PDB file of C-alpha atoms in Angstrom:
ATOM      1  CA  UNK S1426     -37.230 -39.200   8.297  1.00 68.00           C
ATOM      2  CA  UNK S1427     -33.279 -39.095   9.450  1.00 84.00           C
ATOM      3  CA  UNK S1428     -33.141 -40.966  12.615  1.00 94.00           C
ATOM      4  CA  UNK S1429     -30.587 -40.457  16.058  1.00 96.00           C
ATOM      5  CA  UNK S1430     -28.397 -42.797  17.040  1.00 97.00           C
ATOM      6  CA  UNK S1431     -28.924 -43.337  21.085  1.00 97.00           C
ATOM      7  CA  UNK S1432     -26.567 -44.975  22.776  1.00 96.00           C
ATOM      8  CA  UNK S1433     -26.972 -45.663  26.514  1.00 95.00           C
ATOM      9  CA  UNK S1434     -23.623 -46.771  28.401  1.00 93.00           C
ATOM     10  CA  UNK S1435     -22.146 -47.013  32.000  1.00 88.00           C
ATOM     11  CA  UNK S1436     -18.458 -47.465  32.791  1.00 87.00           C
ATOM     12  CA  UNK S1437     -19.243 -51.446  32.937  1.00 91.00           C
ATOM     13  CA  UNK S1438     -21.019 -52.119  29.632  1.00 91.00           C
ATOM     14  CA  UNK S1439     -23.593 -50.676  27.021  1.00 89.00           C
ATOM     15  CA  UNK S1440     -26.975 -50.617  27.941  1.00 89.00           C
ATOM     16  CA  UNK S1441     -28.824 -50.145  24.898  1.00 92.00           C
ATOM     17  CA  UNK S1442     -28.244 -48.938  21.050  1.00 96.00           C
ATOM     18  CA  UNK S1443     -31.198 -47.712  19.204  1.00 95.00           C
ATOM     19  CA  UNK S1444     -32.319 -45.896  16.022  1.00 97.00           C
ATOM     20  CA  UNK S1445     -34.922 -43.205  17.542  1.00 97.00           C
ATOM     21  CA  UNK S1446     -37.109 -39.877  16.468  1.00 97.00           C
ATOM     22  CA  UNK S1447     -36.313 -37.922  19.289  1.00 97.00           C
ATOM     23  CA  UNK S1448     -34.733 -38.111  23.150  1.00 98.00           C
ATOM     24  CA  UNK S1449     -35.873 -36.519  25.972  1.00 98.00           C
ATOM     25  CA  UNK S1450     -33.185 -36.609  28.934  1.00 97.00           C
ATOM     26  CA  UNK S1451     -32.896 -35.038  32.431  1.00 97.00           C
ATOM     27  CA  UNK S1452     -30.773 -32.526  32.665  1.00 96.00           C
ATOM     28  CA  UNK S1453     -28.908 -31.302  35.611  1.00 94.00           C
ATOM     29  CA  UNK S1454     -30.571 -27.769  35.185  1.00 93.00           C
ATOM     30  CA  UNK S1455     -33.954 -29.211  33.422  1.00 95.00           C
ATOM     31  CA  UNK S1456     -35.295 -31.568  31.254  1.00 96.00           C
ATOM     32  CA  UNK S1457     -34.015 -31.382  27.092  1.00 97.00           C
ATOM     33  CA  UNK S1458     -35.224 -32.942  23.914  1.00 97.00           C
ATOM     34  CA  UNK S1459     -33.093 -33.846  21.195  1.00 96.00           C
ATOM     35  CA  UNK S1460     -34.141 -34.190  17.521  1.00 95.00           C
ATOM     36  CA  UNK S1461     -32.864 -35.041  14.195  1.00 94.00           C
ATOM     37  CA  UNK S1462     -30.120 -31.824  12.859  1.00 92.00           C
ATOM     38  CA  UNK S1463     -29.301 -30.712  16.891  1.00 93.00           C
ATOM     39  CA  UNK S1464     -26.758 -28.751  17.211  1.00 94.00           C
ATOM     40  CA  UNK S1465     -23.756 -30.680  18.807  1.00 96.00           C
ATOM     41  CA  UNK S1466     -23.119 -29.685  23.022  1.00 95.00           C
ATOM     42  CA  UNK S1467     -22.556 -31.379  25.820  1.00 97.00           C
ATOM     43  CA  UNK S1468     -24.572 -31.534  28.964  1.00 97.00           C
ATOM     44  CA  UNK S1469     -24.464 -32.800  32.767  1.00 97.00           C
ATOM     45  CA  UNK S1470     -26.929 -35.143  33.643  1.00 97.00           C
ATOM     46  CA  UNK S1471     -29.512 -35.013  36.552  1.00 96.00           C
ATOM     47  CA  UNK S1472     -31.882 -38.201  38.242  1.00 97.00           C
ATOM     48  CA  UNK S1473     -34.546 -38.832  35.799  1.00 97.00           C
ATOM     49  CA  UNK S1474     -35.886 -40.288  32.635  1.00 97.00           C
ATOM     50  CA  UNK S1475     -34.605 -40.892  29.735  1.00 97.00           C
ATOM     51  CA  UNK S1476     -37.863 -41.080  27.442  1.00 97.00           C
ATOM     52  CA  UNK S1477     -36.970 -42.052  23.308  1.00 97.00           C
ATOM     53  CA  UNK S1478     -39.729 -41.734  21.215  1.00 97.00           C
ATOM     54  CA  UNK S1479     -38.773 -44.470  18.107  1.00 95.00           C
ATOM     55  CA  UNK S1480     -42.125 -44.123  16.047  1.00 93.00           C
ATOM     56  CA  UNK S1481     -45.333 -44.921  17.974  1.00 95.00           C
ATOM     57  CA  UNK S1482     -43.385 -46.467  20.933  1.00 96.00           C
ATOM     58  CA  UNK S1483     -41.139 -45.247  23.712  1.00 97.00           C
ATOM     59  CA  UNK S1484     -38.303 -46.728  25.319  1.00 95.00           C
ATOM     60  CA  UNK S1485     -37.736 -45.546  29.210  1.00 96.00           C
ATOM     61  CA  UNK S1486     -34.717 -45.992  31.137  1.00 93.00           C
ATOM     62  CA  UNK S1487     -33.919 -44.116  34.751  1.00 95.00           C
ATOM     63  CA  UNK S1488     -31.103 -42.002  35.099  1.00 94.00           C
ATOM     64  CA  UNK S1489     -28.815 -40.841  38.033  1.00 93.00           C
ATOM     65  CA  UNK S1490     -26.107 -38.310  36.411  1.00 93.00           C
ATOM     66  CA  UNK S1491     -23.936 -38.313  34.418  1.00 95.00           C
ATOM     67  CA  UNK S1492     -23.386 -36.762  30.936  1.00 97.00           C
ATOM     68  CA  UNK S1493     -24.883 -36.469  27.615  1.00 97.00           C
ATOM     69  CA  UNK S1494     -23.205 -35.564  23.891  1.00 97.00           C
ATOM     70  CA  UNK S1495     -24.836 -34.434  21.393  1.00 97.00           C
ATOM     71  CA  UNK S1496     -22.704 -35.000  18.008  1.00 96.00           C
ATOM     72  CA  UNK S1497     -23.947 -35.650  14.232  1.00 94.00           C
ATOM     73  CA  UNK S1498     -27.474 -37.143  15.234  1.00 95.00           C
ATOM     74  CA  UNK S1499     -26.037 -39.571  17.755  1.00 96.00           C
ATOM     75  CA  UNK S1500     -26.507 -38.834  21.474  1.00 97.00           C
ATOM     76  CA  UNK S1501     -24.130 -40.364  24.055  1.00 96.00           C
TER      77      UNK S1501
END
């Protein structure tokens, strides 16, 4: 199976770049999953979770805004 490319950044550094199955982030107006083939958008972020499911495991990290793009199985 195709894998996304997540990468997790602030205006300082990079946080984290991982191969995953699927993302789950928190939008401004709700929670969104991402999976392999997405179409591309871009979205404002709300205070949340970022859940990434990479096989059997999942990576957490919490959010406080800002924005996610979705491009070519990579999200931003």
């Amino acid at each position: 199976m195709a894998k996304i490319h997540l990468t997790v950044a602030t205006p300082e550094k990079g946080l984290l770049t991982e191969e995953v199955d699927e993302v789950i982030l928190p939008g401004r107006l709700g929670e969104f999953g991402v999976l392999q083939g997405h179409t591309t958008f871009l979205a404002e972020l709300g205070t949340g979770r970022l859940l990434a499911r990479k096989g059997t495991s999942t990576i957490e990290h919490q959010l406080s805004g800002g924005f996610a793009e979705v491009c070519n199985d990579r999200v931003t």
